[in-house]
PDB file of C-alpha atoms and ligand atoms in Angstrom:
ATOM      1  CA  MET A 207     153.385 -59.681  53.259  1.00 95.00           C
ATOM      2  CA  ASN A 208     155.324 -62.815  52.326  1.00 98.00           C
ATOM      3  CA  ILE A 209     153.804 -66.248  52.785  1.00 98.00           C
ATOM      4  CA  ILE A 210     154.593 -69.887  52.090  1.00 98.00           C
ATOM      5  CA  LEU A 211     151.933 -72.361  50.974  1.00 98.00           C
ATOM      6  CA  LEU A 212     153.010 -75.819  52.034  1.00 97.00           C
ATOM      7  CA  GLY A 213     151.408 -79.187  51.373  1.00 95.00           C
ATOM      8  CA  PRO A 214     151.832 -82.321  49.295  1.00 94.00           C
ATOM      9  CA  PRO A 215     151.378 -82.355  45.521  1.00 92.00           C
ATOM     10  CA  GLY A 216     147.750 -81.787  44.602  1.00 89.00           C
ATOM     11  CA  ALA A 217     146.892 -80.134  47.923  1.00 93.00           C
ATOM     12  CA  GLY A 218     145.653 -77.054  46.062  1.00 91.00           C
ATOM     13  CA  LYS A 219     148.582 -74.671  46.554  1.00 94.00           C
ATOM     14  CA  GLY A 220     148.476 -73.425  42.974  1.00 92.00           C
ATOM     15  CA  THR A 221     144.702 -72.922  43.023  1.00 91.00           C
ATOM     16  CA  GLN A 222     144.837 -70.937  46.265  1.00 96.00           C
ATOM     17  CA  ALA A 223     147.859 -68.940  45.125  1.00 96.00           C
ATOM     18  CA  SER A 224     145.988 -67.878  41.968  1.00 92.00           C
ATOM     19  CA  LYS A 225     143.078 -66.723  44.124  1.00 94.00           C
ATOM     20  CA  LEU A 226     145.403 -64.648  46.314  1.00 96.00           C
ATOM     21  CA  VAL A 227     146.935 -63.104  43.197  1.00 95.00           C
ATOM     22  CA  ALA A 228     143.489 -62.175  41.874  1.00 93.00           C
ATOM     23  CA  ASP A 229     142.062 -60.963  45.214  1.00 94.00           C
ATOM     24  CA  ARG A 230     145.064 -59.314  46.859  1.00 94.00           C
ATOM     25  CA  GLY A 231     147.482 -58.460  44.082  1.00 92.00           C
ATOM     26  CA  MET A 232     150.170 -60.642  45.606  1.00 96.00           C
ATOM     27  CA  VAL A 233     152.700 -62.312  43.304  1.00 97.00           C
ATOM     28  CA  GLN A 234     152.885 -66.111  43.019  1.00 97.00           C
ATOM     29  CA  LEU A 235     156.387 -67.541  42.932  1.00 97.00           C
ATOM     30  CA  SER A 236     155.954 -71.164  41.894  1.00 96.00           C
ATOM     31  CA  THR A 237     159.205 -73.021  41.321  1.00 97.00           C
ATOM     32  CA  GLY A 238     157.223 -75.753  39.521  1.00 95.00           C
ATOM     33  CA  ASP A 239     155.818 -73.199  37.028  1.00 95.00           C
ATOM     34  CA  MET A 240     159.229 -71.560  36.610  1.00 97.00           C
ATOM     35  CA  LEU A 241     160.904 -74.917  35.981  1.00 97.00           C
ATOM     36  CA  ARG A 242     158.208 -75.958  33.498  1.00 95.00           C
ATOM     37  CA  ALA A 243     158.740 -72.644  31.668  1.00 96.00           C
ATOM     38  CA  ALA A 244     162.494 -73.325  31.595  1.00 97.00           C
ATOM     39  CA  VAL A 245     161.911 -76.826  30.199  1.00 96.00           C
ATOM     40  CA  LYS A 246     159.585 -75.415  27.531  1.00 95.00           C
ATOM     41  CA  ALA A 247     162.045 -72.671  26.588  1.00 97.00           C
ATOM     42  CA  GLY A 248     164.885 -75.193  26.422  1.00 97.00           C
ATOM     43  CA  THR A 249     167.213 -73.200  28.718  1.00 96.00           C
ATOM     44  CA  PRO A 250     170.221 -74.903  30.366  1.00 95.00           C
ATOM     45  CA  THR A 251     168.266 -75.000  33.651  1.00 95.00           C
ATOM     46  CA  GLY A 252     165.329 -76.597  31.839  1.00 96.00           C
ATOM     47  CA  ALA A 253     167.594 -79.199  30.281  1.00 96.00           C
ATOM     48  CA  LYS A 254     168.917 -80.165  33.720  1.00 96.00           C
ATOM     49  CA  ALA A 255     165.460 -80.236  35.321  1.00 97.00           C
ATOM     50  CA  LYS A 256     163.407 -82.101  32.696  1.00 97.00           C
ATOM     51  CA  ALA A 257     164.173 -85.754  33.481  1.00 97.00           C
ATOM     52  CA  ILE A 258     164.212 -85.112  37.240  1.00 97.00           C
ATOM     53  CA  MET A 259     160.743 -83.568  37.103  1.00 96.00           C
ATOM     54  CA  GLU A 260     159.385 -86.350  34.928  1.00 95.00           C
ATOM     55  CA  ALA A 261     160.572 -88.853  37.531  1.00 96.00           C
ATOM     56  CA  GLY A 262     158.941 -86.854  40.364  1.00 95.00           C
ATOM     57  CA  GLU A 263     162.254 -86.263  42.113  1.00 96.00           C
ATOM     58  CA  LEU A 264     163.574 -82.954  43.384  1.00 97.00           C
ATOM     59  CA  VAL A 265     165.621 -80.553  41.279  1.00 97.00           C
ATOM     60  CA  SER A 266     168.807 -79.376  43.032  1.00 97.00           C
ATOM     61  CA  ASP A 267     168.566 -76.826  45.837  1.00 97.00           C
ATOM     62  CA  GLU A 268     171.070 -74.550  44.019  1.00 97.00           C
ATOM     63  CA  ILE A 269     168.922 -74.363  40.893  1.00 97.00           C
ATOM     64  CA  VAL A 270     165.633 -73.629  42.644  1.00 97.00           C
ATOM     65  CA  SER A 271     167.095 -71.172  45.146  1.00 97.00           C
ATOM     66  CA  GLY A 272     168.814 -69.431  42.212  1.00 96.00           C
ATOM     67  CA  ILE A 273     165.576 -68.979  40.313  1.00 97.00           C
ATOM     68  CA  ILE A 274     163.739 -67.808  43.430  1.00 98.00           C
ATOM     69  CA  GLY A 275     166.473 -65.216  44.073  1.00 97.00           C
ATOM     70  CA  GLU A 276     166.104 -63.912  40.512  1.00 96.00           C
ATOM     71  CA  ALA A 277     162.325 -63.815  40.832  1.00 97.00           C
ATOM     72  CA  LEU A 278     162.572 -61.854  44.095  1.00 97.00           C
ATOM     73  CA  ASP A 279     164.928 -59.377  42.455  1.00 97.00           C
ATOM     74  CA  ALA A 280     162.346 -58.779  39.739  1.00 96.00           C
ATOM     75  CA  LEU A 281     159.603 -58.158  42.302  1.00 96.00           C
ATOM     76  CA  PRO A 282     158.644 -54.571  43.210  1.00 95.00           C
ATOM     77  CA  PRO A 283     159.421 -54.076  46.931  1.00 92.00           C
ATOM     78  CA  GLU A 284     155.783 -53.333  47.741  1.00 93.00           C
ATOM     79  CA  SER A 285     154.532 -56.622  46.204  1.00 96.00           C
ATOM     80  CA  GLY A 286     153.868 -59.493  48.583  1.00 96.00           C
ATOM     81  CA  ALA A 287     155.189 -62.912  47.586  1.00 98.00           C
ATOM     82  CA  ILE A 288     153.430 -66.267  47.770  1.00 98.00           C
ATOM     83  CA  PHE A 289     155.951 -69.092  47.746  1.00 98.00           C
ATOM     84  CA  ASP A 290     154.278 -72.101  46.128  1.00 97.00           C
ATOM     85  CA  GLY A 291     156.306 -75.305  45.918  1.00 96.00           C
ATOM     86  CA  TYR A 292     159.316 -73.673  47.562  1.00 98.00           C
ATOM     87  CA  PRO A 293     161.006 -74.319  49.967  1.00 98.00           C
ATOM     88  CA  ARG A 294     160.872 -78.101  49.610  1.00 97.00           C
ATOM     89  CA  THR A 295     163.951 -79.102  51.644  1.00 98.00           C
ATOM     90  CA  GLU A 296     165.634 -77.846  54.789  1.00 98.00           C
ATOM     91  CA  ALA A 297     168.492 -76.403  52.695  1.00 98.00           C
ATOM     92  CA  GLN A 298     165.971 -74.438  50.631  1.00 98.00           C
ATOM     93  CA  ALA A 299     164.271 -73.162  53.796  1.00 98.00           C
ATOM     94  CA  LEU A 300     167.612 -71.850  55.039  1.00 97.00           C
ATOM     95  CA  SER A 301     168.378 -70.297  51.636  1.00 98.00           C
ATOM     96  CA  LEU A 302     165.004 -68.578  51.671  1.00 98.00           C
ATOM     97  CA  ASP A 303     165.770 -67.004  55.051  1.00 97.00           C
ATOM     98  CA  GLY A 304     168.900 -65.469  53.530  1.00 98.00           C
ATOM     99  CA  LEU A 305     167.226 -64.417  50.293  1.00 98.00           C
ATOM    100  CA  LEU A 306     164.455 -62.622  52.201  1.00 98.00           C
ATOM    101  CA  ALA A 307     166.770 -61.004  54.749  1.00 97.00           C
ATOM    102  CA  ASP A 308     169.049 -59.679  51.964  1.00 97.00           C
ATOM    103  CA  ARG A 309     166.066 -57.935  50.450  1.00 96.00           C
ATOM    104  CA  GLY A 310     164.596 -56.574  53.673  1.00 96.00           C
ATOM    105  CA  ARG A 311     161.619 -58.938  53.540  1.00 97.00           C
ATOM    106  CA  THR A 312     160.199 -61.029  56.365  1.00 97.00           C
ATOM    107  CA  LEU A 313     158.150 -64.188  56.356  1.00 97.00           C
ATOM    108  CA  ASP A 314     154.673 -63.610  57.788  1.00 97.00           C
ATOM    109  CA  HIS A 315     152.819 -66.919  57.506  1.00 98.00           C
ATOM    110  CA  VAL A 316     153.426 -70.533  56.606  1.00 98.00           C
ATOM    111  CA  ILE A 317     150.092 -72.085  55.650  1.00 98.00           C
ATOM    112  CA  GLU A 318     149.961 -75.849  55.577  1.00 97.00           C
ATOM    113  CA  LEU A 319     147.203 -77.427  53.495  1.00 96.00           C
ATOM    114  CA  ASP A 320     146.275 -80.592  55.287  1.00 93.00           C
ATOM    115  CA  VAL A 321     145.000 -83.317  52.943  1.00 92.00           C
ATOM    116  CA  ASP A 322     144.192 -86.987  52.750  1.00 88.00           C
ATOM    117  CA  GLU A 323     146.896 -88.565  50.608  1.00 84.00           C
ATOM    118  CA  ASP A 324     144.633 -91.173  49.047  1.00 83.00           C
ATOM    119  CA  ALA A 325     142.402 -88.458  47.618  1.00 87.00           C
ATOM    120  CA  LEU A 326     145.394 -86.698  46.124  1.00 90.00           C
ATOM    121  CA  VAL A 327     146.204 -89.337  43.550  1.00 91.00           C
ATOM    122  CA  GLU A 328     142.685 -89.027  42.125  1.00 91.00           C
ATOM    123  CA  ARG A 329     142.883 -85.227  42.196  1.00 90.00           C
ATOM    124  CA  ILE A 330     146.209 -85.122  40.408  1.00 93.00           C
ATOM    125  CA  THR A 331     145.793 -87.845  37.807  1.00 94.00           C
ATOM    126  CA  GLY A 332     142.463 -86.315  36.685  1.00 95.00           C
ATOM    127  CA  ARG A 333     143.589 -82.724  36.334  1.00 94.00           C
ATOM    128  CA  PHE A 334     144.166 -80.857  33.083  1.00 96.00           C
ATOM    129  CA  THR A 335     144.456 -77.225  32.027  1.00 96.00           C
ATOM    130  CA  CYS A 336     143.567 -75.053  29.062  1.00 97.00           C
ATOM    131  CA  ALA A 337     146.627 -74.972  26.813  1.00 97.00           C
ATOM    132  CA  LYS A 338     145.975 -71.315  26.007  1.00 97.00           C
ATOM    133  CA  CYS A 339     144.944 -69.551  29.255  1.00 95.00           C
ATOM    134  CA  GLY A 340     145.874 -72.128  31.904  1.00 92.00           C
ATOM    135  CA  ALA A 341     142.383 -72.454  33.441  1.00 92.00           C
ATOM    136  CA  GLY A 342     142.236 -75.631  35.522  1.00 92.00           C
ATOM    137  CA  TYR A 343     139.799 -78.545  35.053  1.00 95.00           C
ATOM    138  CA  HIS A 344     139.335 -82.112  36.277  1.00 95.00           C
ATOM    139  CA  ASP A 345     137.986 -85.312  34.682  1.00 95.00           C
ATOM    140  CA  HIS A 346     135.614 -85.954  37.591  1.00 93.00           C
ATOM    141  CA  PHE A 347     135.220 -82.661  39.447  1.00 91.00           C
ATOM    142  CA  ILE A 348     135.275 -79.670  37.070  1.00 93.00           C
ATOM    143  CA  GLN A 349     134.635 -80.362  33.412  1.00 96.00           C
ATOM    144  CA  PRO A 350     134.325 -77.396  31.011  1.00 97.00           C
ATOM    145  CA  LYS A 351     130.650 -76.352  30.696  1.00 97.00           C
ATOM    146  CA  ALA A 352     130.661 -77.133  26.951  1.00 97.00           C
ATOM    147  CA  ALA A 353     132.594 -80.347  26.349  1.00 95.00           C
ATOM    148  CA  GLY A 354     136.042 -79.680  24.956  1.00 97.00           C
ATOM    149  CA  VAL A 355     135.783 -75.861  25.107  1.00 98.00           C
ATOM    150  CA  CYS A 356     137.528 -73.743  27.739  1.00 98.00           C
ATOM    151  CA  ASP A 357     134.986 -71.770  29.842  1.00 97.00           C
ATOM    152  CA  VAL A 358     137.383 -68.857  30.165  1.00 97.00           C
ATOM    153  CA  CYS A 359     138.914 -68.299  26.720  1.00 98.00           C
ATOM    154  CA  GLY A 360     137.066 -70.644  24.332  1.00 98.00           C
ATOM    155  CA  SER A 361     140.184 -72.569  23.341  1.00 98.00           C
ATOM    156  CA  THR A 362     139.719 -76.219  22.403  1.00 98.00           C
ATOM    157  CA  GLU A 363     143.222 -77.305  23.356  1.00 98.00           C
ATOM    158  CA  PHE A 364     144.001 -78.754  26.749  1.00 98.00           C
ATOM    159  CA  LYS A 365     147.095 -80.243  28.302  1.00 96.00           C
ATOM    160  CA  ARG A 366     148.176 -82.525  31.122  1.00 96.00           C
ATOM    161  CA  ARG A 367     151.446 -82.389  33.032  1.00 93.00           C
ATOM    162  CA  PRO A 368     153.789 -85.234  32.138  1.00 93.00           C
ATOM    163  CA  ASP A 369     154.407 -85.859  35.855  1.00 94.00           C
ATOM    164  CA  ASP A 370     150.708 -86.212  36.713  1.00 94.00           C
ATOM    165  CA  ASN A 371     150.646 -90.011  36.252  1.00 93.00           C
ATOM    166  CA  GLU A 372     150.128 -92.358  39.200  1.00 92.00           C
ATOM    167  CA  GLU A 373     153.682 -93.694  39.438  1.00 93.00           C
ATOM    168  CA  THR A 374     155.284 -90.240  39.405  1.00 94.00           C
ATOM    169  CA  VAL A 375     152.673 -88.899  41.826  1.00 93.00           C
ATOM    170  CA  ARG A 376     153.628 -91.635  44.333  1.00 92.00           C
ATOM    171  CA  THR A 377     157.289 -90.593  44.040  1.00 94.00           C
ATOM    172  CA  ARG A 378     156.351 -86.914  44.502  1.00 94.00           C
ATOM    173  CA  MET A 379     154.388 -87.814  47.654  1.00 93.00           C
ATOM    174  CA  ALA A 380     157.305 -89.823  49.005  1.00 94.00           C
ATOM    175  CA  GLU A 381     159.642 -86.885  48.334  1.00 95.00           C
ATOM    176  CA  TYR A 382     157.216 -84.600  50.179  1.00 95.00           C
ATOM    177  CA  ARG A 383     157.071 -86.889  53.195  1.00 95.00           C
ATOM    178  CA  ALA A 384     160.816 -87.466  53.349  1.00 97.00           C
ATOM    179  CA  LYS A 385     162.186 -84.017  52.538  1.00 97.00           C
ATOM    180  CA  THR A 386     159.504 -81.325  52.726  1.00 97.00           C
ATOM    181  CA  ALA A 387     157.340 -82.231  55.732  1.00 95.00           C
ATOM    182  CA  PRO A 388     160.447 -82.174  57.992  1.00 96.00           C
ATOM    183  CA  ILE A 389     160.856 -78.414  57.431  1.00 97.00           C
ATOM    184  CA  LEU A 390     157.563 -77.674  59.222  1.00 97.00           C
ATOM    185  CA  PRO A 391     159.117 -77.864  62.709  1.00 97.00           C
ATOM    186  CA  LEU A 392     161.572 -75.105  61.725  1.00 97.00           C
ATOM    187  CA  TYR A 393     158.691 -72.768  61.068  1.00 98.00           C
ATOM    188  CA  GLU A 394     156.626 -74.101  63.977  1.00 98.00           C
ATOM    189  CA  ALA A 395     159.455 -73.094  66.308  1.00 98.00           C
ATOM    190  CA  ARG A 396     159.020 -69.536  65.021  1.00 97.00           C
ATOM    191  CA  GLY A 397     155.249 -69.640  65.542  1.00 97.00           C
ATOM    192  CA  LEU A 398     154.571 -69.160  61.831  1.00 97.00           C
ATOM    193  CA  VAL A 399     152.598 -72.293  60.923  1.00 98.00           C
ATOM    194  CA  GLU A 400     148.852 -72.370  60.477  1.00 97.00           C
ATOM    195  CA  ARG A 401     146.955 -75.448  59.263  1.00 97.00           C
ATOM    196  CA  VAL A 402     144.016 -75.343  56.893  1.00 97.00           C
ATOM    197  CA  ASP A 403     141.786 -78.278  55.970  1.00 96.00           C
ATOM    198  CA  GLY A 404     142.698 -78.796  52.321  1.00 94.00           C
ATOM    199  CA  MET A 405     139.895 -81.341  51.830  1.00 93.00           C
ATOM    200  CA  ALA A 406     137.241 -78.612  52.227  1.00 94.00           C
ATOM    201  CA  SER A 407     135.825 -76.877  49.130  1.00 92.00           C
ATOM    202  CA  MET A 408     138.037 -74.441  47.223  1.00 91.00           C
ATOM    203  CA  GLU A 409     135.968 -71.524  48.565  1.00 94.00           C
ATOM    204  CA  GLU A 410     136.184 -72.730  52.161  1.00 97.00           C
ATOM    205  CA  VAL A 411     139.946 -73.157  51.895  1.00 97.00           C
ATOM    206  CA  ALA A 412     140.224 -69.663  50.403  1.00 96.00           C
ATOM    207  CA  SER A 413     138.224 -68.096  53.215  1.00 96.00           C
ATOM    208  CA  ALA A 414     140.253 -69.930  55.866  1.00 97.00           C
ATOM    209  CA  ILE A 415     143.417 -68.531  54.268  1.00 97.00           C
ATOM    210  CA  SER A 416     141.924 -65.017  54.114  1.00 96.00           C
ATOM    211  CA  ALA A 417     141.130 -65.195  57.810  1.00 96.00           C
ATOM    212  CA  ILE A 418     144.748 -66.115  58.587  1.00 96.00           C
ATOM    213  CA  LEU A 419     146.104 -63.274  56.454  1.00 96.00           C
ATOM    214  CA  ALA A 420     143.749 -60.773  58.105  1.00 92.00           C
ATOM    215  CA  ASP A 421     145.174 -61.545  61.570  1.00 76.00           C
TER     216      ASP A 421
HETATM  217  P1  LIG B 676     153.393 -80.339  42.792  1.00 72.31           P
HETATM  218  O1  LIG B 676     153.318 -79.484  44.010  1.00 72.31           O
HETATM  219  O2  LIG B 676     152.054 -80.574  42.191  1.00 72.31           O
HETATM  220  O3  LIG B 676     154.202 -81.589  42.953  1.00 72.31           O
HETATM  221  P2  LIG B 676     155.158 -78.444  41.366  1.00 72.31           P
HETATM  222  O4  LIG B 676     154.622 -77.831  40.143  1.00 72.31           O
HETATM  223  O5  LIG B 676     155.352 -77.592  42.555  1.00 72.31           O
HETATM  224  O6  LIG B 676     154.161 -79.637  41.645  1.00 72.31           O
HETATM  225  O7  LIG B 676     156.555 -79.172  41.059  1.00 72.31           O
HETATM  226  C1  LIG B 676     156.727 -80.070  39.988  1.00 72.31           C
HETATM  227  C2  LIG B 676     158.133 -80.657  40.003  1.00 72.31           C
HETATM  228  O8  LIG B 676     159.112 -79.605  39.843  1.00 72.31           O
HETATM  229  C3  LIG B 676     158.557 -81.352  41.300  1.00 72.31           C
HETATM  230  O9  LIG B 676     158.128 -82.702  41.350  1.00 72.31           O
HETATM  231  C4  LIG B 676     160.098 -81.212  41.240  1.00 72.31           C
HETATM  232  O10 LIG B 676     160.671 -82.135  40.335  1.00 72.31           O
HETATM  233  C5  LIG B 676     160.276 -79.822  40.647  1.00 72.31           C
HETATM  234  N1  LIG B 676     160.340 -78.778  41.701  1.00 72.31           N
HETATM  235  C6  LIG B 676     159.452 -77.755  41.878  1.00 72.31           C
HETATM  236  N2  LIG B 676     159.801 -76.990  42.923  1.00 72.31           N
HETATM  237  C7  LIG B 676     160.926 -77.540  43.432  1.00 72.31           C
HETATM  238  C8  LIG B 676     161.766 -77.234  44.544  1.00 72.31           C
HETATM  239  N3  LIG B 676     161.506 -76.188  45.348  1.00 72.31           N
HETATM  240  N4  LIG B 676     162.847 -78.033  44.775  1.00 72.31           N
HETATM  241  C9  LIG B 676     163.124 -79.068  43.995  1.00 72.31           C
HETATM  242  N5  LIG B 676     162.382 -79.430  42.937  1.00 72.31           N
HETATM  243  C10 LIG B 676     161.287 -78.688  42.654  1.00 72.31           C
END
């Protein structure tokens, strides 16, 4: 099974993808994570992407479709893929069709997380993760049980994404509205789109997604 999680920044795509990985053994293909890894490793792709990401703009379609193609090649044929943060433009959606077809894969579901944009800025600007294991927290919603100590691995180091500030978040939302939301009709025409209320609790969103995948 191959699925796309679609929704504006902060809608909870990454959180839900991690749950699907844990519960169903699917593989999460997050272009955001891959690009951040490239920036950290200082690769040529990372060098090109860094300033664009910090501004909240979109990295070129060629770069992201290239890294998705490589990630698909590394994926065992029996593993299902969760596309998280990709495709983000019509050109990427068309590239994905080709990448999947070349590998004998089909797209089964496009799940749109429907959210209230005003709530997203608060969600995003408050979020932080454990620097060691990546567990996610939030200034107002999910603090570690013991202040300053990761619940999962005990690390005392945390980090925030450089693009999670209000100004960049507004640009990311505008990019979503202008370039990503317009790809929904492509998938709607194929009867692939299902909407989930992304403002519900994490567990409720997860069970709504499970119900869609069980169909
Ligand atoms: P979010 O969904 O929270 O905005 P991501 O981690 O998916 O965050 O992406 C972070 C940044 O990485 C984006 O703002 C953009 O600069 C870049 N990026 C990620 N995926 C893509 C993509 N498919 N196309 C273009 N740029 C991308």
